[in-house]
Coordinates of C-alpha atoms and ligand atoms in Angstrom, one line a residue:
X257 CA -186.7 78.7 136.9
X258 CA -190.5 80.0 135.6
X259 CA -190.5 77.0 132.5
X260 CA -189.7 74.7 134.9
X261 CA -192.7 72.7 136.1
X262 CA -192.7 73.2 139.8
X263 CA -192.5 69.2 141.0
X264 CA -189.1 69.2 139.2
X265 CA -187.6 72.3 140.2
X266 CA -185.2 70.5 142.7
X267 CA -184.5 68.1 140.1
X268 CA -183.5 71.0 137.8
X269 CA -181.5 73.2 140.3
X270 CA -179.6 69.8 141.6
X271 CA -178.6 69.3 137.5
X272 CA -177.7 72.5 137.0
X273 CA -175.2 72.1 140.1
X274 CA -174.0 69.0 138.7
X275 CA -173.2 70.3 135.6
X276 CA -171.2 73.1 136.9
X277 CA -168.9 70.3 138.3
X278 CA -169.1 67.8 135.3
X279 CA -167.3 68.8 132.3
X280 CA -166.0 67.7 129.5
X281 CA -169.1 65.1 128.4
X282 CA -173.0 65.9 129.2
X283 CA -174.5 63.7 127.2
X284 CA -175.0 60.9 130.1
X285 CA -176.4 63.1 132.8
X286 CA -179.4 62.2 134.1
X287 CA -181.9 65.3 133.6
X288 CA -185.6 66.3 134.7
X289 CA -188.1 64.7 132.3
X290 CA -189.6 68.2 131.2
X291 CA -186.3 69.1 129.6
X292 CA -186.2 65.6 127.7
X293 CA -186.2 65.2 123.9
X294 CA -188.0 61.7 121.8
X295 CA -185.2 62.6 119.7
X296 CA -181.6 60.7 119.3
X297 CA -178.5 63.0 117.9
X298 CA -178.2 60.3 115.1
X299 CA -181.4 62.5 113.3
X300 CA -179.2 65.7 113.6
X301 CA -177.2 65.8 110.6
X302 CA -180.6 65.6 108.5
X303 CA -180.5 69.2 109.5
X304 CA -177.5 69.8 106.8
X305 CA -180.0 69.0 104.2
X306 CA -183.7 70.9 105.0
X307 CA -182.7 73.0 102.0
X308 CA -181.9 70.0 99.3
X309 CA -182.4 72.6 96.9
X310 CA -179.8 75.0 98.0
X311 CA -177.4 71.4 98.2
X312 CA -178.6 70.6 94.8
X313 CA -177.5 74.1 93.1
X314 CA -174.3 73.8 94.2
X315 CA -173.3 71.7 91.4
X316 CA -175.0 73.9 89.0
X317 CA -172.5 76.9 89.3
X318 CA -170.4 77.7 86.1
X319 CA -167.2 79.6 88.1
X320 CA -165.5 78.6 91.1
X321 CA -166.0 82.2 92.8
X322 CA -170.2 81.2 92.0
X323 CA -169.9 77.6 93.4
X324 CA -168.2 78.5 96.6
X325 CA -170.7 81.3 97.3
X326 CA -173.4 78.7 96.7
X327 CA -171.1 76.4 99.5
X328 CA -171.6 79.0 102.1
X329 CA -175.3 80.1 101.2
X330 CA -176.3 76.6 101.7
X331 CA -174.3 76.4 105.1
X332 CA -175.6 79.5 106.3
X333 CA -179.3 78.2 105.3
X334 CA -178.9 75.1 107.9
X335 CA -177.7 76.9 110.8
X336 CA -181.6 77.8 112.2
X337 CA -182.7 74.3 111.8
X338 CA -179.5 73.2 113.4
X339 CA -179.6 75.4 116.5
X340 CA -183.0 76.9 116.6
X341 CA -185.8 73.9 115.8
X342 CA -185.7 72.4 119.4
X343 CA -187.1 75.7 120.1
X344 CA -189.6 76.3 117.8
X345 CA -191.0 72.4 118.2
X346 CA -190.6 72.3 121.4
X347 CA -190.6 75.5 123.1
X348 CA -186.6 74.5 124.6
X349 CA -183.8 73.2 123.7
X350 CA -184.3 69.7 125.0
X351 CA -181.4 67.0 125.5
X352 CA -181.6 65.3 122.8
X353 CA -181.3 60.8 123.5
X354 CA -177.9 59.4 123.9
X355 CA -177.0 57.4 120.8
X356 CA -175.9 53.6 121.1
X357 CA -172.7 52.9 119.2
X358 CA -173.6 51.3 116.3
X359 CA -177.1 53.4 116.2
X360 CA -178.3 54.4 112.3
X361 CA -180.3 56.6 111.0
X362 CA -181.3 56.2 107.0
X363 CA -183.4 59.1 105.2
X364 CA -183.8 60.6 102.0
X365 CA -185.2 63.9 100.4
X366 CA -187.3 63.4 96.8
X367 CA -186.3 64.6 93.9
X368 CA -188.5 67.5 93.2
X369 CA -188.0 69.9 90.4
X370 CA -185.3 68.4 88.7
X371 CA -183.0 68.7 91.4
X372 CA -182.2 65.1 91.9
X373 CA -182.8 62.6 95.4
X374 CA -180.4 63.0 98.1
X375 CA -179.8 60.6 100.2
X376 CA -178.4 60.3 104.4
X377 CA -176.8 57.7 106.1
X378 CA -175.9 58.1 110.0
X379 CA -174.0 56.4 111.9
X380 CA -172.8 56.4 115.9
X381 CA -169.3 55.4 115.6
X382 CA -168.3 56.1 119.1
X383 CA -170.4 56.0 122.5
X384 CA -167.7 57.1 125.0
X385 CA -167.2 60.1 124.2
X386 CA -170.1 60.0 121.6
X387 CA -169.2 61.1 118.0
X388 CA -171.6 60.6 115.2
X389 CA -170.3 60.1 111.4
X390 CA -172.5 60.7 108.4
X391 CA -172.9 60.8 105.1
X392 CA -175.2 63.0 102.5
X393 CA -175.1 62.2 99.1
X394 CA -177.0 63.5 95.9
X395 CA -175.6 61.2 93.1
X396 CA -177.3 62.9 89.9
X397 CA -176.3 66.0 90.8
X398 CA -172.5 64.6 92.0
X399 CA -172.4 66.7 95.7
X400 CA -171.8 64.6 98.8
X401 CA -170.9 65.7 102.5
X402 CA -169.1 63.7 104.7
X403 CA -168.5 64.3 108.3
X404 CA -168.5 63.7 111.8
X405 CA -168.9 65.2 115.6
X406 CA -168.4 64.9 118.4
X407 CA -169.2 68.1 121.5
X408 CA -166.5 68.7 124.9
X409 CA -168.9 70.8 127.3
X410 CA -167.9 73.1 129.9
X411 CA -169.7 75.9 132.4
X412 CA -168.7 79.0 132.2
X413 CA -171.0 81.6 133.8
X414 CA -174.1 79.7 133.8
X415 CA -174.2 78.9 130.4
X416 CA -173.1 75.6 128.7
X417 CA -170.1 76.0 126.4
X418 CA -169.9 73.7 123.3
X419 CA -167.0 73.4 121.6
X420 CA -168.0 71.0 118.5
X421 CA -165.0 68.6 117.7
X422 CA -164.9 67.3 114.0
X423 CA -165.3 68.1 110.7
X424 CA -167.0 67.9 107.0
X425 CA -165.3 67.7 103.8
X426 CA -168.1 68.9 100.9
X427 CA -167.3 67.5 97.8
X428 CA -168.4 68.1 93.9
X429 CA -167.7 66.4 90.9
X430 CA -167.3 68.8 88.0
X431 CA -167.8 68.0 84.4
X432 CA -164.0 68.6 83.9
X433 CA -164.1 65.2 86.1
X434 CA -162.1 67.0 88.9
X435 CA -163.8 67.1 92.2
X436 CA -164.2 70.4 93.9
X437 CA -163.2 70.1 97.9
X438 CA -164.6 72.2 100.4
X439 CA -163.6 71.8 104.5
X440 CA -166.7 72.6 106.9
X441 CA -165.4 73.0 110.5
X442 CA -168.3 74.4 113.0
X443 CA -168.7 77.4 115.5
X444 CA -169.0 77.1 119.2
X445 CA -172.0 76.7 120.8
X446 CA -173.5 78.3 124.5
X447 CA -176.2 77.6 125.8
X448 CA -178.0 80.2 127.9
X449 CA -181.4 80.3 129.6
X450 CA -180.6 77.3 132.0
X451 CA -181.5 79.1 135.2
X452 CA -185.0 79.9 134.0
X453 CA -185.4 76.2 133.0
X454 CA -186.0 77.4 129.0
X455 CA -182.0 77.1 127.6
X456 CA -181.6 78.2 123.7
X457 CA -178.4 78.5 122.2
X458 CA -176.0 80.9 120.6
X459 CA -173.2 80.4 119.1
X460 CA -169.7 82.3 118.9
X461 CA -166.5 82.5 117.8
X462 CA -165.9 81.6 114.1
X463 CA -166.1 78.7 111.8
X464 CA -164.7 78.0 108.5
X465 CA -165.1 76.9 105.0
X466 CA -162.0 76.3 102.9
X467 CA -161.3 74.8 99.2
X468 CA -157.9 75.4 97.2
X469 CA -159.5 79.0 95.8
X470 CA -160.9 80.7 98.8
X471 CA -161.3 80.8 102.7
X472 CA -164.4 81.9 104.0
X473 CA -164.6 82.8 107.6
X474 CA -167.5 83.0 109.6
X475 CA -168.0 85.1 112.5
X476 CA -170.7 84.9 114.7
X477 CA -171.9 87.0 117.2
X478 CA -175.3 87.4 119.7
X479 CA -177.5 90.4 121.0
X480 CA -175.3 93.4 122.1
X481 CA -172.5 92.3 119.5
X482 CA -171.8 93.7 115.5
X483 CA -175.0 94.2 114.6
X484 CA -176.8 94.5 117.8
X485 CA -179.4 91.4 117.2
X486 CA -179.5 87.5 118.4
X487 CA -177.7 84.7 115.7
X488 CA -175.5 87.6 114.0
X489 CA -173.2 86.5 111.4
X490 CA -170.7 88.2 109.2
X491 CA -168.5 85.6 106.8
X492 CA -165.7 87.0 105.0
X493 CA -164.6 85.3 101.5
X494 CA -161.3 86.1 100.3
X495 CA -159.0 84.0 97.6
X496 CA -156.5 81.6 99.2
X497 CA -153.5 82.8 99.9
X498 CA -151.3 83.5 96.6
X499 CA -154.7 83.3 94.4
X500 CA -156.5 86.7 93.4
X501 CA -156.3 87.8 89.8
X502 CA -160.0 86.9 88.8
X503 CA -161.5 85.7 92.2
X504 CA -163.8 88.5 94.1
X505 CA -163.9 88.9 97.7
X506 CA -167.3 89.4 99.3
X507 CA -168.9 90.5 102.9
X508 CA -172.2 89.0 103.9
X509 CA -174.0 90.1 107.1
X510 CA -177.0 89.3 108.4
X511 CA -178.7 87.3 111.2
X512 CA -178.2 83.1 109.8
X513 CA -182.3 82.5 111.4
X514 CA -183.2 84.8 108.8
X515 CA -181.7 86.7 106.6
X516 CA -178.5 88.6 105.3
X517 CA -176.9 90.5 102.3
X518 CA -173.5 91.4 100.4
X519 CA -172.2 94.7 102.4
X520 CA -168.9 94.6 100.4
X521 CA -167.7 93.3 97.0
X522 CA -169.4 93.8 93.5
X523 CA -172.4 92.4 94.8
X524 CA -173.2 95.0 97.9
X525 CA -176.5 95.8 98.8
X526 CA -177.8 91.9 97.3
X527 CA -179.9 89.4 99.6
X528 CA -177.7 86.8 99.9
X529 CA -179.9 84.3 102.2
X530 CA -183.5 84.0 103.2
X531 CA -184.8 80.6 105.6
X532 CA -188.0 82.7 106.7
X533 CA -190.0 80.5 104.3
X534 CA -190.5 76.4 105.0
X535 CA -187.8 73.9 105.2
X536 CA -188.3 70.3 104.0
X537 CA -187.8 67.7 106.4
X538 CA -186.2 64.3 105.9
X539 CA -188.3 61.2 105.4
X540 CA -186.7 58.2 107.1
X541 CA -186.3 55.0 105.7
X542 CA -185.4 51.8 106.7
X543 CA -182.2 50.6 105.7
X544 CA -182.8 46.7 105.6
X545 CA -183.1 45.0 101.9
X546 CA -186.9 44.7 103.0
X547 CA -186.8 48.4 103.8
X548 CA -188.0 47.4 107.2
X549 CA -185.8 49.2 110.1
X550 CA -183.2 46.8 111.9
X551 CA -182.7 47.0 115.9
X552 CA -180.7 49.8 115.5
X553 CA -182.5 51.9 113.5
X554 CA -182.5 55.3 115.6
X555 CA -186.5 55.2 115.3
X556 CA -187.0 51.4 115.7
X557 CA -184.3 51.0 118.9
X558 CA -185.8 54.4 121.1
X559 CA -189.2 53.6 119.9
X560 CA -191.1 53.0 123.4
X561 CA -188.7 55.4 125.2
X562 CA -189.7 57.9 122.6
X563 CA -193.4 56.9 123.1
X564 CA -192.9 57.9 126.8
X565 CA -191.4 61.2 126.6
X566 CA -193.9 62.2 124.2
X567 CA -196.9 60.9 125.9
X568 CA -195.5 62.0 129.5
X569 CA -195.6 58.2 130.6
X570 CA -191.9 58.9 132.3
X571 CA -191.6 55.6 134.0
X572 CA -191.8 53.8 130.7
X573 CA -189.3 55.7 128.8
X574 CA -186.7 55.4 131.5
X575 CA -187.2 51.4 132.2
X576 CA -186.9 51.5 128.2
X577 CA -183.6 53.2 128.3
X578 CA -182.3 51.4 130.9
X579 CA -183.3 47.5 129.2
X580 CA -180.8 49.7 125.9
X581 CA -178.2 50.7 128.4
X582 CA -177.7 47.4 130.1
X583 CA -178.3 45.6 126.8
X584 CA -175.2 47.6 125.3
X585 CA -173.3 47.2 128.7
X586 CA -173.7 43.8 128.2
X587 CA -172.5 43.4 124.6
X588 CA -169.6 45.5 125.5
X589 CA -168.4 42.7 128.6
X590 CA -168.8 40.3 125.4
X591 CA -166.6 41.5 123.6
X592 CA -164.4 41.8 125.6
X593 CA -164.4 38.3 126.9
X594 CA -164.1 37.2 123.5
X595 CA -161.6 39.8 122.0
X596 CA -163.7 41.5 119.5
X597 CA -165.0 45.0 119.0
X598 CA -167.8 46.6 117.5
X599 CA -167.5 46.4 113.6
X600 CA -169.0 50.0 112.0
X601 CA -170.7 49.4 109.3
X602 CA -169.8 52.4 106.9
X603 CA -166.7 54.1 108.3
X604 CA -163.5 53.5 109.2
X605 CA -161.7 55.5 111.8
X606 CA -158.5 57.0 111.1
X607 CA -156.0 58.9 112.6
X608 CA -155.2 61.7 109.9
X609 CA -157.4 63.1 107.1
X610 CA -155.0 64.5 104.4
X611 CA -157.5 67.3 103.3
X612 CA -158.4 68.6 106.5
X613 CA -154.4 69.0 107.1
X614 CA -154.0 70.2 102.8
X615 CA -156.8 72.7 103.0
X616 CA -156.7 73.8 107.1
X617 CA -153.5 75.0 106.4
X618 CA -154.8 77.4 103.9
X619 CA -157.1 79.0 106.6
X620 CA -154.7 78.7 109.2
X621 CA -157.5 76.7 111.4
X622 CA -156.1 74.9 114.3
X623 CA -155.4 72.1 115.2
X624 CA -153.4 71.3 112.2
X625 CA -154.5 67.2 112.0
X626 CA -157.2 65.6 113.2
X627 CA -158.6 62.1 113.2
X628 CA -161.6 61.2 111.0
X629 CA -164.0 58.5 109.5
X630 CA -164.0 57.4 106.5
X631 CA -167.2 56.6 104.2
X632 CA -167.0 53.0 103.0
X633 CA -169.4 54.6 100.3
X634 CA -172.0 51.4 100.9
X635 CA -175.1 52.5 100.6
X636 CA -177.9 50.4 101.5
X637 CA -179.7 49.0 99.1
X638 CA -182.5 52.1 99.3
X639 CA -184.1 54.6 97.7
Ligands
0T9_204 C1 -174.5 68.5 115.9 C2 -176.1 70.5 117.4 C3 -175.2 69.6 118.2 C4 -174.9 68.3 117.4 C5 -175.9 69.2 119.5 C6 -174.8 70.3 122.9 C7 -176.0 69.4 122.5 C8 -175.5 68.1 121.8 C9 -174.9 68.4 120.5 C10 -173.9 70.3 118.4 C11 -175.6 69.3 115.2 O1 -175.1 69.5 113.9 C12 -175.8 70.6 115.9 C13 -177.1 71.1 117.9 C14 -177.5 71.1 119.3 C15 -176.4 70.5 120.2 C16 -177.0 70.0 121.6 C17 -177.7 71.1 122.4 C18 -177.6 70.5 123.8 O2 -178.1 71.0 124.8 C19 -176.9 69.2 123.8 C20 -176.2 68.8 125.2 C21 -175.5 67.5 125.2 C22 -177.3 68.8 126.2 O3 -178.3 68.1 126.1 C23 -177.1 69.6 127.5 C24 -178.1 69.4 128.6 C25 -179.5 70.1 128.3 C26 -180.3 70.0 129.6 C27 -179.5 71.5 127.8 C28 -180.7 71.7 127.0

């Protein structure tokens, strides 16, 4: 364990057994304060957006063959924030803060250029196991994103396996009036490194992207694999099944923290994505009428535990957590001594999404249903 300060090295080691013999949920495993992050999951799906741009030209695509490789360009473009940034800030990947149920997280990217504002919303729907809903929405240009996540864990060689649970449904209005539909699921994640006290991750398998005209698969692959490098990808785009006639198929390879190109179809040989330059990041807003942040504004709840991690000042940031922890066990007993439960505020869980079933079949993803959460579409009054 070199990155691991030496007065916590027993700390670590004793984690990294525990881990090895709790699966299925990590997220409320107590952990060594050097490998702690100021940051709640609820700011995570800001990550789908540090290219507004690349969100924003989705709806400017005049063929379906055009919009759908704009669909998966943008996609591609948000993995390295996604998986990489905790690195790059940080040095680690860092465990990121539990969230509360009930957490938010408000935010919203300026329209620059023409390309209109976009907003997020965030919410923590569930805390055992935790799954997180969002939504990201830019209205003038008529593209929104909807999904949620939740992660089962398990050990496996001494790396972390993620298997990421949930799903987005893209959607874009056309000036026809009909709405384009695109299904997101994700790729597996491992986490490696642990040992040496510095984990990263890599992620495997494949993931998909599905509408009723094509299927794109992505592969992805690490050092040693396809193409030999770290954060390989290869994504295959062929018509649905039954379509073809006037829809292309196309290969794009490349490595998803940089970049990659066409290496089959009419457009071989073309760059198709490039992140080296800088990514925009989210500006959070509050979500009260006064645009104030409530209690459970992500930002305005972990705001002194936060403060501690940052500053080092560990004894702070974990009598913080515990005063949220016994507050929330608290409201929990309440509830149920009074027969009520936790009202979301802009979903509502349900137990089969007709699109994921409609357009999962298409790609032959399993499992064939799943539950999901639907977005009241209230905005706050923001922006
Ligand atoms: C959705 C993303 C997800 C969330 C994180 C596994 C993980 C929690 C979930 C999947 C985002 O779109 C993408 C990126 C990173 C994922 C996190 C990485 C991570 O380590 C945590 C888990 C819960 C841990 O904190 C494990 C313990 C820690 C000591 C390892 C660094």
């Amino acid at each position: 364990g070199e990155a691991v300060p030496p007065a916590q090295r027993s700390s670590w080691t004793s984690f990294l057994k525990s881990i090895a013999s709790v699966s299925g949920d990590l997220s409320s495993m107590t952990c060594p304060p050097f490998i702690l992050s100021p940051v709640s999951l609820t700011e995570f799906p800001a990550y789908w957006c540090e290219h507004p741009e690349l969100f924003a030209a989705i709806a400017d695509q005049n063929t379906e063959e055009q919009r759908t490789l704009a669909v998966v360009k943008w996609f591609i473009s948000t993995l390295k924030g996604q998986y990489t940034s905790r690195n790059e800030s940080m040095g680690s990947e860092k465990k990121p803060l539990n969230p509360v149920l009930g957490e938010l997280f408000y935010g919203k990217w300026p329209d620059i250029n023409g390309r209109g504002e976009t907003q997020l919303l965030v919410e923590q729907v569930s805390h055992h196991p935790p799954i997180t809903a969002y939504a990201i929405e830019n209205k003038s240009k008529g593209v929104k994103l909807v999904g949620h996540n939740a992660q089962k864990t398990s050990f496996s060689g001494g790396s972390i396996i993620v298997k990421q649970l949930g799903h987005a449904t893209l959607t874009v209005k056309l000036q026809s009036g009909d709405v384009a539909e695109y299904l997101i699921t994700l790729p597996r994640l491992r986490i490696d490194g642990l040992w040496y006290g510095a984990p990263y991750i890599e992620l495997s398998e494949s993931s998909s992207i599905i509408s009723k005209n094509y299927v794109c698969s992505i592969d992805y692959k690490g050092k040693g694999y396809f193409s030999g490098k770290t954060h390989s990808f290869k994504a295959t785009l062929n018509p649905a099944p039954g379509l073809g006639g006037t829809l292309g198929s196309h290969v794009i390879e490349g490595t998803w923290h940089t970049t990659s190109k066409f290496t089959s179809g009419p457009k071989t040989g073309m760059e198709f994505h490039n992140v080296t330059g800088p990514k925009e990041e989210v500006t959070a807003i509050g979500g009260q009428t006064s645009g104030e942040m409530g209690e459970f504004e992500t930002r305005e709840l972990w705001k002194l535990v936060a403060k501690g991690i940052r500053e080092g000042d560990f004894d702070m940031a974990s009598r913080e957590k515990s005063k949220i922890e016994n507050d929330q066990r608290q409201r929990r007993k309440d509830e149920i001594a009074v027969g009520t439960k936790w009202p979301l505020k802009h979903f509502d869980h349900v137990d089969a999404d007709p699109t994921y079933e409609r357009l999962g079949k298409l790609g032959k993803i399993s499992p064939a249903t799943e539950d999901t959460y639907l977005f009241k579409e209230n905005w706050p009054p923001i922006a």
